[in-house]
Coordinates of C-alpha atoms and ligand atoms in Angstrom, one line a residue:
M6 CA -27.0 28.1 -17.0
F7 CA -27.7 30.1 -19.8
F8 CA -31.0 29.7 -19.9
L9 CA -31.5 30.8 -16.6
V10 CA -30.5 34.3 -17.1
T11 CA -31.7 35.0 -20.4
D12 CA -33.6 38.3 -18.6
N13 CA -30.6 39.8 -17.4
F14 CA -28.6 38.9 -20.6
E15 CA -31.5 40.9 -22.3
E16 CA -31.0 43.7 -19.9
V17 CA -27.0 43.7 -20.7
L18 CA -28.1 44.0 -24.5
K19 CA -30.5 47.0 -24.0
Q20 CA -28.2 48.8 -21.6
S21 CA -25.1 48.1 -23.5
S22 CA -26.8 50.4 -26.6
L23 CA -26.6 53.3 -24.2
H24 CA -23.2 52.9 -23.8
P25 CA -22.2 52.0 -27.5
K26 CA -18.8 51.2 -28.6
P27 CA -17.1 53.6 -31.3
S28 CA -16.5 51.3 -33.9
G29 CA -13.1 49.9 -34.7
L30 CA -11.6 51.2 -31.2
V31 CA -9.2 48.6 -29.9
L32 CA -7.9 49.3 -26.0
E33 CA -5.7 47.2 -24.0
Y34 CA -5.9 46.3 -20.5
G35 CA -2.4 47.5 -19.2
T36 CA -0.3 47.9 -16.3
S37 CA -2.6 50.5 -15.0
G38 CA -6.0 49.2 -16.6
F39 CA -7.4 51.1 -19.4
R40 CA -6.3 54.9 -19.9
T41 CA -7.1 57.2 -22.4
N42 CA -8.7 60.4 -23.5
A43 CA -12.0 60.5 -21.4
K44 CA -14.5 60.7 -24.4
H45 CA -13.7 57.0 -25.9
L46 CA -14.2 55.0 -22.2
D47 CA -17.9 54.9 -21.6
H48 CA -18.7 51.6 -23.4
I49 CA -15.2 50.3 -21.6
M50 CA -16.9 51.5 -18.3
F51 CA -19.8 50.0 -18.9
R52 CA -18.2 46.4 -19.4
M53 CA -16.1 46.8 -16.7
G54 CA -19.1 47.1 -14.5
I55 CA -20.3 44.0 -16.1
L56 CA -16.8 42.1 -15.6
A57 CA -16.8 43.3 -12.2
A58 CA -19.9 41.6 -11.7
L59 CA -18.5 38.5 -12.9
R60 CA -15.5 38.4 -11.3
S61 CA -17.7 38.7 -8.0
Q62 CA -19.8 35.7 -8.8
K63 CA -16.3 34.0 -9.6
T64 CA -14.9 34.7 -6.3
K65 CA -17.6 34.5 -4.2
A66 CA -16.4 38.3 -2.9
T67 CA -16.3 41.9 -3.2
I68 CA -14.7 43.3 -6.5
G69 CA -13.4 47.0 -6.9
V70 CA -13.9 49.3 -9.9
M71 CA -11.8 52.4 -9.5
V72 CA -12.3 55.3 -12.2
T73 CA -9.1 57.1 -12.6
A74 CA -6.2 58.1 -15.0
S75 CA -3.6 58.8 -11.9
H76 CA -0.9 61.2 -13.1
N77 CA -2.0 61.4 -16.9
P78 CA -3.7 64.9 -17.8
E79 CA -7.2 65.8 -16.7
E80 CA -8.9 65.2 -20.1
D81 CA -8.0 61.4 -19.8
N82 CA -9.4 58.9 -17.7
G83 CA -9.0 54.9 -17.0
V84 CA -10.4 52.3 -15.2
K85 CA -8.7 49.5 -12.6
L86 CA -10.2 46.2 -11.4
I87 CA -9.4 45.1 -7.9
D88 CA -9.6 41.8 -6.6
P89 CA -11.1 40.6 -3.3
M90 CA -8.0 40.9 -0.8
G91 CA -6.9 44.4 -2.7
E92 CA -4.9 43.0 -5.1
M93 CA -4.7 44.2 -8.8
V94 CA -6.6 41.4 -10.8
T95 CA -4.9 38.4 -12.5
P96 CA -3.7 38.5 -16.2
A97 CA -6.2 36.0 -17.2
W98 CA -8.5 38.4 -16.0
E99 CA -6.6 41.4 -17.5
G100 CA -7.0 39.3 -20.9
Y101 CA -10.8 39.1 -20.4
A102 CA -11.2 43.0 -19.7
T103 CA -9.4 43.3 -23.1
Q104 CA -11.3 41.0 -25.1
L105 CA -14.8 42.5 -23.8
A106 CA -13.7 46.1 -24.2
N107 CA -12.9 45.5 -27.8
A108 CA -16.2 43.1 -28.9
E109 CA -18.3 45.1 -31.5
Q110 CA -21.6 45.7 -30.0
E111 CA -23.3 42.7 -32.0
D112 CA -20.4 40.3 -30.7
L113 CA -20.8 41.4 -26.9
L114 CA -22.7 38.7 -25.9
A115 CA -21.0 36.1 -27.3
A116 CA -17.9 37.4 -25.7
L117 CA -19.7 37.6 -22.4
K118 CA -20.4 33.6 -22.8
D119 CA -16.9 32.8 -23.6
I120 CA -15.9 34.3 -20.3
I121 CA -18.7 32.6 -18.4
E122 CA -17.6 29.2 -19.9
K123 CA -13.8 29.4 -19.7
E124 CA -14.7 30.2 -15.8
S125 CA -17.3 28.4 -15.1
I126 CA -19.2 31.3 -13.8
N127 CA -22.5 30.5 -11.7
V128 CA -24.5 34.0 -12.9
S129 CA -27.1 33.2 -10.8
L130 CA -25.0 33.9 -7.9
E131 CA -25.0 37.3 -6.2
A132 CA -22.4 39.9 -7.5
N133 CA -21.2 43.1 -5.2
V134 CA -19.1 45.7 -6.7
F135 CA -17.6 48.8 -5.1
V136 CA -17.1 52.1 -7.4
G137 CA -15.1 55.0 -6.9
K138 CA -13.8 57.6 -8.6
D139 CA -11.3 60.4 -8.8
T140 CA -11.9 64.5 -9.3
R141 CA -11.7 64.8 -13.0
S142 CA -14.5 66.2 -14.4
S143 CA -15.5 62.9 -16.8
S144 CA -15.5 60.7 -13.5
A145 CA -19.1 61.1 -12.4
R146 CA -20.5 60.3 -15.7
L147 CA -18.1 57.7 -16.5
S148 CA -18.7 56.0 -12.9
Q149 CA -22.3 56.0 -13.3
A150 CA -21.7 54.0 -16.6
V151 CA -19.8 51.2 -14.6
L152 CA -23.1 51.6 -12.2
D153 CA -24.8 50.8 -14.9
G154 CA -23.1 48.0 -16.0
V155 CA -23.1 45.8 -12.8
K156 CA -27.1 46.5 -12.5
A157 CA -27.4 45.0 -16.0
L158 CA -25.9 41.9 -14.8
G159 CA -28.8 42.0 -11.8
G160 CA -25.6 42.8 -9.4
H161 CA -25.6 45.2 -6.4
S162 CA -22.9 48.0 -5.9
K163 CA -22.1 50.5 -3.4
D164 CA -20.8 54.0 -4.9
Y165 CA -17.7 55.2 -2.6
G166 CA -17.6 58.5 -4.6
L167 CA -14.6 60.5 -4.4
V168 CA -11.8 58.2 -3.0
T169 CA -8.5 57.8 -3.5
T170 CA -7.2 54.5 -5.0
P171 CA -6.0 53.4 -2.4
Q172 CA -9.0 53.8 -0.4
L173 CA -11.0 51.6 -2.9
H174 CA -8.3 49.1 -2.4
Y175 CA -8.6 49.1 1.6
M176 CA -12.7 49.2 1.0
V177 CA -12.3 46.0 -0.6
C178 CA -10.1 44.3 1.6
C179 CA -12.0 45.1 4.4
Q180 CA -15.3 44.1 3.4
N181 CA -13.7 40.3 2.3
T182 CA -12.3 40.1 5.7
Q183 CA -15.2 40.8 7.6
G184 CA -13.9 43.7 9.1
K185 CA -10.5 42.1 10.5
Y186 CA -8.5 44.5 8.4
G187 CA -10.7 47.6 9.3
A188 CA -14.1 48.9 8.7
A189 CA -15.2 48.9 5.1
T190 CA -16.0 53.1 5.2
V191 CA -13.8 56.2 4.7
E192 CA -14.6 56.6 8.1
G193 CA -12.7 53.9 9.6
Y194 CA -10.0 54.3 7.3
Y195 CA -9.3 57.6 8.5
S196 CA -9.8 56.2 12.4
K197 CA -7.4 53.4 11.9
L198 CA -4.7 55.5 10.5
S199 CA -4.8 58.4 12.7
Q200 CA -5.1 56.0 15.8
A201 CA -1.7 54.4 14.5
F202 CA -0.5 57.3 13.8
S203 CA -1.2 58.9 17.4
Q204 CA 0.2 55.5 18.9
L205 CA 3.8 55.9 16.8
T206 CA 4.2 59.6 17.5
K207 CA 3.2 59.6 21.2
N208 CA 7.1 58.1 21.3
A209 CA 8.4 61.4 20.0
S210 CA 6.3 63.9 22.4
N211 CA 8.6 66.5 22.7
R212 CA 8.5 67.3 18.9
T213 CA 8.3 71.0 18.1
D214 CA 5.4 72.7 16.1
D215 CA 8.4 73.3 13.1
Q216 CA 8.9 69.6 13.3
K217 CA 5.1 68.8 13.0
H218 CA 4.9 71.0 10.1
L219 CA 4.7 69.1 6.7
C220 CA 3.8 70.7 3.3
V221 CA 1.4 68.9 1.1
D222 CA 1.3 69.2 -2.9
G223 CA -2.1 67.6 -3.8
A224 CA -1.5 67.6 -7.6
N225 CA -4.9 69.7 -7.3
G226 CA -6.6 65.9 -7.0
I227 CA -8.4 63.4 -4.6
G228 CA -5.7 63.1 -2.5
A229 CA -5.7 66.7 -1.6
L230 CA -9.7 66.6 -0.6
K231 CA -8.8 63.2 1.4
V232 CA -5.9 64.7 3.3
R233 CA -7.9 67.7 4.0
E234 CA -10.9 65.3 5.5
M235 CA -8.1 63.5 7.4
E236 CA -6.9 66.2 8.9
G237 CA -9.0 66.9 12.0
H238 CA -8.7 63.3 12.8
L239 CA -5.0 63.7 13.3
K240 CA -5.4 66.5 15.8
N241 CA -2.3 67.9 16.8
D242 CA 0.2 65.4 15.8
L243 CA 0.8 66.9 12.2
Q244 CA 0.1 70.0 11.1
M245 CA 0.0 70.4 7.1
S246 CA -0.3 73.1 4.7
I247 CA -1.9 71.7 1.7
F248 CA -1.3 73.1 -1.7
N249 CA -2.7 72.3 -4.9
D250 CA -6.0 71.4 -3.3
G251 CA -8.3 71.8 -6.4
S252 CA -9.7 75.4 -5.2
K253 CA -7.9 77.1 -8.3
G254 CA -5.3 74.6 -10.3
T255 CA -5.3 72.0 -12.8
L256 CA -5.1 68.1 -12.0
N257 CA -1.6 67.2 -12.7
L258 CA -0.3 70.3 -14.3
H259 CA 3.0 71.2 -13.2
C260 CA 2.4 69.5 -10.2
G261 CA 2.2 66.3 -8.2
A262 CA 4.5 63.4 -7.8
D263 CA 4.8 62.5 -11.1
F264 CA 6.0 66.2 -12.1
V265 CA 8.0 66.0 -9.4
K266 CA 10.4 63.1 -10.0
V267 CA 10.2 63.3 -13.4
Q268 CA 11.4 67.0 -13.8
Q269 CA 13.2 66.7 -10.8
K270 CA 12.3 70.0 -9.6
P271 CA 9.5 71.5 -7.3
P272 CA 5.7 71.7 -8.4
T273 CA 4.2 75.2 -9.0
G274 CA 1.6 75.9 -6.8
V275 CA 3.9 75.8 -3.5
P276 CA 4.8 79.4 -3.4
S277 CA 8.3 80.1 -3.2
V278 CA 9.9 76.5 -2.9
G279 CA 13.2 76.8 -4.6
N280 CA 12.7 80.1 -6.0
G281 CA 15.1 81.3 -3.1
D282 CA 12.5 83.9 -1.6
W283 CA 13.3 82.5 1.5
G284 CA 12.0 84.0 5.1
Q285 CA 9.2 85.6 3.6
P286 CA 5.5 84.9 4.1
V287 CA 5.4 82.7 1.0
A288 CA 1.6 82.0 1.2
V289 CA -1.7 83.0 2.8
V290 CA -4.0 80.0 3.2
E291 CA -7.3 79.5 4.3
E292 CA -8.3 77.6 7.2
N293 CA -11.6 77.1 9.4
G294 CA -12.3 80.5 7.9
L295 CA -9.5 82.1 9.1
S296 CA -6.3 83.5 7.0
R297 CA -2.9 82.1 7.9
S298 CA 0.5 83.0 6.4
I299 CA 2.8 80.3 5.7
E300 CA 6.5 80.8 5.5
I301 CA 8.4 78.2 3.8
N302 CA 12.2 78.0 4.7
P303 CA 15.5 75.9 3.6
G304 CA 15.1 72.6 4.7
D305 CA 11.3 72.5 5.3
R306 CA 9.9 69.3 4.3
C307 CA 7.8 69.0 1.3
C308 CA 5.6 66.1 -0.3
S309 CA 3.8 65.6 -3.6
F310 CA 1.0 63.1 -4.2
D311 CA 0.1 61.9 -7.6
G312 CA -3.6 62.3 -9.1
D313 CA -5.2 59.7 -7.3
A314 CA -2.8 59.4 -4.0
D315 CA -1.3 56.2 -4.5
R316 CA 2.5 57.8 -5.0
I317 CA 4.4 60.4 -2.8
V318 CA 7.7 61.6 -3.2
Y319 CA 9.4 64.2 -0.4
Y320 CA 11.7 66.9 -1.3
Y321 CA 13.2 70.1 0.1
T322 CA 15.3 73.0 -1.0
D323 CA 18.8 73.8 0.6
S324 CA 19.8 77.3 2.0
Q325 CA 21.7 77.7 -1.4
G326 CA 18.5 76.9 -3.0
H327 CA 19.0 73.8 -4.5
F328 CA 16.5 71.0 -5.0
H329 CA 16.5 67.8 -3.2
L330 CA 14.5 64.9 -3.8
L331 CA 13.7 61.8 -1.7
D332 CA 12.1 59.3 -4.4
G333 CA 10.7 56.0 -3.7
D334 CA 14.2 54.2 -3.2
K335 CA 14.7 56.6 -0.1
I336 CA 11.7 56.3 1.4
A337 CA 11.9 52.3 1.0
T338 CA 15.3 52.9 2.9
L339 CA 14.0 54.9 5.3
I340 CA 11.4 52.5 5.7
C341 CA 14.0 49.5 6.2
T342 CA 16.1 50.9 8.4
F343 CA 13.8 51.7 10.9
L344 CA 11.8 48.2 10.6
K345 CA 15.6 46.4 11.3
E346 CA 15.9 48.9 14.2
L347 CA 12.7 47.9 16.1
L348 CA 13.2 44.0 15.1
N349 CA 16.6 43.8 16.3
Q350 CA 15.4 45.7 19.9
A351 CA 12.1 43.3 20.1
A352 CA 14.6 40.6 19.3
L353 CA 12.6 39.1 16.6
D354 CA 14.3 37.0 13.8
L355 CA 12.0 38.1 10.9
K356 CA 13.5 38.5 7.6
V357 CA 13.4 41.9 5.7
A358 CA 13.2 42.5 1.9
V359 CA 13.0 45.2 -0.2
V360 CA 12.0 44.9 -3.9
Q361 CA 12.9 47.0 -6.3
T362 CA 12.6 47.4 -10.1
A363 CA 15.7 47.8 -12.7
Y364 CA 15.0 51.8 -12.2
A365 CA 16.0 51.7 -8.3
N366 CA 19.1 54.2 -8.2
G367 CA 22.2 52.0 -7.8
S368 CA 23.2 53.8 -4.4
S369 CA 20.0 52.7 -3.1
T370 CA 20.8 49.0 -4.0
R371 CA 23.9 49.1 -2.7
Y372 CA 23.8 51.0 0.7
L373 CA 20.5 48.4 1.4
E374 CA 23.0 45.3 0.2
D375 CA 26.3 46.4 2.0
V376 CA 25.4 48.5 4.8
M377 CA 21.8 47.5 5.9
K378 CA 22.5 43.7 4.5
V379 CA 18.8 42.9 3.5
I380 CA 17.7 41.0 0.8
I381 CA 17.5 42.5 -2.3
K382 CA 14.9 41.5 -5.4
C383 CA 14.4 43.4 -8.6
T384 CA 11.4 42.8 -10.4
K385 CA 9.9 44.2 -13.7
T386 CA 8.2 47.5 -13.6
G387 CA 4.5 47.5 -12.7
V388 CA 3.0 47.4 -9.0
K389 CA 1.8 43.8 -9.4
H390 CA 5.2 42.6 -9.8
L391 CA 6.6 44.3 -6.8
H392 CA 3.7 43.6 -4.9
H393 CA 3.6 39.8 -5.9
A394 CA 7.8 39.2 -4.7
A395 CA 7.1 41.1 -1.5
Q396 CA 4.4 38.6 -0.4
E397 CA 7.0 35.9 -0.6
F398 CA 9.2 37.4 2.9
D399 CA 8.7 37.8 6.4
I400 CA 8.3 41.4 5.9
G401 CA 8.4 42.7 2.1
V402 CA 9.4 46.5 1.8
Y403 CA 8.6 47.2 -2.1
F404 CA 8.9 50.8 -3.9
E405 CA 9.4 51.9 -7.3
A406 CA 11.7 54.7 -7.5
N407 CA 8.4 57.1 -9.0
G408 CA 7.1 56.6 -5.2
H409 CA 4.7 54.2 -5.4
G410 CA 5.0 51.4 -3.0
T411 CA 4.1 49.9 0.7
V412 CA 5.0 47.1 3.1
L413 CA 3.7 43.3 3.5
F414 CA 4.0 41.5 6.2
S415 CA 3.2 37.7 6.2
K416 CA 0.7 36.4 8.6
A417 CA 3.0 34.6 10.9
A418 CA 4.9 37.7 11.2
E419 CA 2.0 39.8 11.9
E420 CA 1.1 37.3 14.6
K421 CA 4.4 37.1 15.8
I422 CA 4.5 41.3 16.5
Q423 CA 1.2 40.5 17.7
Q424 CA 1.9 37.8 20.3
L425 CA 5.0 39.9 21.5
A426 CA 3.1 43.3 22.0
E427 CA 0.5 41.3 24.3
D428 CA 3.0 39.6 26.1
G429 CA 2.8 40.6 29.6
S430 CA 6.3 38.7 30.5
I431 CA 8.5 41.2 28.2
S432 CA 9.3 44.7 29.3
G433 CA 11.3 47.8 28.6
E434 CA 13.0 48.8 25.0
R435 CA 11.8 44.9 23.9
K436 CA 7.8 45.7 24.6
K437 CA 8.4 49.5 23.3
A438 CA 9.9 48.1 19.6
A439 CA 7.1 45.6 19.8
L440 CA 4.5 47.9 20.5
L441 CA 5.8 50.5 17.9
L442 CA 5.9 47.3 15.1
Q443 CA 2.3 46.8 16.2
S444 CA 1.3 50.5 15.6
T445 CA 3.3 50.2 12.2
I446 CA 1.5 47.4 10.8
S447 CA -1.7 49.6 11.6
V448 CA -0.4 52.7 9.9
I449 CA 0.1 51.2 6.4
N450 CA -2.3 50.1 3.8
Q451 CA -0.9 46.4 2.9
T452 CA -3.1 46.5 -0.4
V453 CA -1.6 49.1 -2.7
G454 CA 0.6 51.9 -2.6
D455 CA -0.7 54.6 -0.8
A456 CA 0.2 58.3 -0.4
I457 CA -1.6 59.2 2.7
S458 CA -0.7 56.2 4.2
D459 CA 3.0 56.0 3.5
M460 CA 3.2 59.9 4.1
L461 CA 1.8 59.2 7.8
L462 CA 4.4 56.3 8.1
I463 CA 7.4 58.5 6.7
E464 CA 6.0 61.5 9.0
A465 CA 6.3 58.9 12.4
I466 CA 9.5 57.2 11.7
L467 CA 11.1 61.2 11.5
A468 CA 9.6 61.9 14.3
I469 CA 10.6 59.0 16.4
K470 CA 14.0 58.9 15.3
G471 CA 14.3 63.0 15.5
M472 CA 15.6 62.7 12.1
T473 CA 15.3 65.9 9.9
V474 CA 14.9 65.7 5.9
Q475 CA 18.1 66.3 5.4
Q476 CA 19.5 63.8 7.6
W477 CA 17.4 61.1 5.7
D478 CA 18.7 62.4 2.5
T479 CA 22.3 61.8 3.7
I480 CA 21.7 58.1 3.9
Y481 CA 23.1 57.8 0.7
T482 CA 24.0 60.0 -2.4
D483 CA 21.9 59.6 -5.2
L484 CA 24.2 58.7 -8.5
P485 CA 23.5 61.2 -11.3
N486 CA 21.1 59.2 -13.8
R487 CA 19.0 60.4 -16.6
Q488 CA 15.9 59.0 -18.5
L489 CA 15.0 59.4 -22.5
K490 CA 12.4 57.9 -24.5
V491 CA 13.2 57.1 -28.1
K492 CA 10.0 56.7 -30.9
V493 CA 10.7 53.3 -32.8
A494 CA 8.1 52.1 -35.5
D495 CA 7.6 49.2 -33.3
R496 CA 8.7 48.8 -29.6
R497 CA 7.7 45.2 -29.0
V498 CA 11.1 44.7 -31.3
I499 CA 12.8 45.3 -27.7
D500 CA 12.5 42.0 -25.5
T501 CA 13.9 42.0 -22.5
T502 CA 15.3 39.8 -19.7
D503 CA 16.6 39.7 -16.0
A504 CA 13.7 41.9 -14.5
E505 CA 14.2 44.2 -17.8
R506 CA 18.0 44.6 -17.2
R507 CA 19.0 42.7 -20.5
A508 CA 17.8 43.2 -23.8
V509 CA 17.7 40.1 -25.7
S510 CA 16.4 41.5 -29.0
P511 CA 17.1 43.2 -31.6
A512 CA 20.2 41.3 -32.0
G513 CA 23.4 43.6 -31.0
L514 CA 21.5 45.8 -28.7
Q515 CA 23.0 44.5 -25.3
D516 CA 26.8 44.1 -26.6
A517 CA 26.0 47.8 -27.7
I518 CA 25.2 48.8 -24.3
D519 CA 27.8 47.0 -22.6
S520 CA 30.4 48.3 -24.4
L521 CA 28.8 52.3 -23.9
V522 CA 28.5 51.5 -20.2
K523 CA 32.0 50.0 -19.6
K524 CA 33.4 53.8 -21.1
Y525 CA 31.7 55.7 -17.5
R526 CA 32.7 55.2 -14.1
Q527 CA 30.1 53.6 -11.8
A528 CA 27.8 53.2 -15.1
R529 CA 24.6 51.6 -15.4
S530 CA 22.3 51.4 -18.5
F531 CA 19.1 49.4 -19.8
V532 CA 16.3 49.5 -21.9
R533 CA 12.4 48.8 -22.0
P534 CA 9.5 49.3 -24.2
S535 CA 7.3 51.5 -22.5
G536 CA 3.9 49.8 -21.2
T537 CA 1.7 53.0 -20.9
E538 CA 3.5 55.2 -23.9
D539 CA 4.4 54.1 -27.5
V540 CA 8.1 54.7 -27.0
V541 CA 11.4 52.4 -26.2
R542 CA 12.2 53.7 -22.2
V543 CA 16.4 54.6 -21.9
Y544 CA 18.1 54.5 -18.3
A545 CA 21.5 55.3 -17.7
E546 CA 23.3 56.3 -14.5
A547 CA 26.9 57.0 -13.5
D548 CA 29.1 59.0 -11.3
T549 CA 28.8 62.2 -12.8
Q550 CA 25.6 63.8 -14.5
E551 CA 27.5 64.5 -17.2
G552 CA 28.4 60.9 -17.9
A553 CA 24.7 59.6 -17.0
D554 CA 23.7 62.2 -20.1
A555 CA 26.2 61.4 -22.4
L556 CA 25.8 57.3 -21.5
A557 CA 21.9 57.8 -22.1
H558 CA 22.4 59.8 -25.5
E559 CA 24.7 57.1 -26.9
V560 CA 22.7 54.2 -25.5
S561 CA 19.5 56.1 -27.2
L562 CA 21.5 56.6 -30.4
A563 CA 21.8 52.4 -30.6
V564 CA 18.5 52.1 -29.8
Y565 CA 17.4 54.4 -32.9
R566 CA 20.0 52.6 -35.0
L567 CA 19.2 48.9 -33.7
A568 CA 15.6 49.0 -33.1
G569 CA 14.3 51.0 -35.9
G570 CA 14.0 54.8 -34.5
V571 CA 11.3 57.0 -36.4
G572 CA 12.0 60.7 -36.9
D573 CA 15.2 62.5 -35.9
E574 CA 18.1 61.0 -34.6
P575 CA 18.3 61.7 -30.9
Q576 CA 20.4 64.7 -30.2
P577 CA 23.3 65.0 -27.1
L578 CA 21.9 66.7 -24.1
H579 CA 24.2 69.3 -24.0
Ligands
16G17 C1 2.3 52.1 -14.7 C2 2.3 51.3 -13.2 C3 3.5 51.7 -12.7 C4 4.9 52.0 -13.5 C5 4.3 52.8 -14.9 C6 5.8 52.2 -15.9 C7 0.7 50.5 -11.7 C8 -0.5 50.6 -11.3 N1 1.2 51.2 -12.6 O1 1.4 53.5 -14.4 O2 3.9 51.1 -11.4 O3 5.8 52.7 -12.8 O4 3.3 52.0 -15.5 O5 5.1 52.9 -17.1 O6 1.2 49.3 -12.0 P1 6.1 52.8 -18.4 O7 5.8 51.2 -18.7 O8 5.2 53.6 -19.3 O9 7.3 52.9 -17.8
MG18 MG1 -1.4 56.9 -9.3

């Protein structure tokens, strides 16, 4: 086999010398692929092009490669591989990615040969790779390096250029299902989602313009560009004011979903949200060459995307100027409530489950379990774990508190809904519910969390239920919580179990956490090593903010003392 492709491998060697690896640099394919300062990534991109071509030969399907560093600062970049159905690549291939990335120049062929042999890949097969990139200034040259890698192995590539991460996941899935999931074009994506949205919202025909209005913070990234492209397709069904559209601000700087969730405050660049300057025309936006003043009032709905538009959070400010965040947990609850109501009306017996992580606010879990009576599953942090768990149910709603999530329908569930929607013998409320479920499936991007698709689903639900953002917010009240980080010499000394909710090492840490938690009411706390930063993360919640802050601090101290903290001891927050 090796003999047959000698030419290709000569080409790989020749080309790889144009994308040299800085010697000694070691990077790991983590939960979100490779991610670091863009200046270290050229060889990684070239090699991921090669690896994607091999994965394509192995799976006999199209593979995706997305160049983005999501919510990281503009100077960073990253890359993620997308498997045939739009999922993340398997753990074994994450390992190959790390292996290939770290091989010194002279060991590259041996590293490739090793993967080919281990996976019995027929390298004479065709390889097809879809490539996409975000708006970072380094993304153009880095995505070219990916294309070079695919070409060096003799593979075919399609460059989608600027797309959101979930759009590329969608394209890959469409391509590998021969169009059954939709057309593998950006245009196809817009028309599928906007048609579904229009079908959903026609059930809420008496919406006022105010109710149709949504303020969108695009994080100065790709999401802003793409939601603007989609605007025309949405006609009058949704009126968006798009801020942080990349025309002046910096990507992710003091804006976007990650900033809003972590800082628990409004983004900059969305004029006056949260500064109490209500009732004034606060922004002038250019639309179709015309200037329009926009007023943002208390209670107006706002949402923020992250830098590659796979995360979304909502928020509003009340008449006292207080900021209210509706995170992934609130989104999951809204979607779950809506789906349960429709399934009831349609008299369909399908099991709905909600998949969360340890970060889910305790109030959301309690509400979903006690009031909604849905199955709750808790997984480790990281999209792939949630996605995998959600696949086990008829309908699996999964969301991380940070706003990454979507809904998965099993094939059988989709078929049942489809049959009912087409059943000529039913009518009235049951028929209407079946049709709404059918459109709900179409508006959702099931391949991965998608800010644009989630936004349309949320907007449709609020419209259909005639619900304001405040009413949505009061479904349950979040328990006050605090997240802190602790620097330790080696964060791998922390080992966890029970979906990261309990620490098994170092010795004594969990006992210390248990006794600290007992001092507070409605309290909970856990620690875990971060997968993306060299720190240990601490989470605490309690019945008051003071309690949550004090507990988080005390647990941080326990981590510092028992897990080899470095630098100054953590100080109390107040
Ligand atoms: C990555 C994960 C995200 C997770 C975060 C946790 C993906 C695509 N992204 O960004 O789901 O919430 O890591 O970061 O899986 P941490 O390990 O640093 O807390
Ligand atoms: Mg992201």
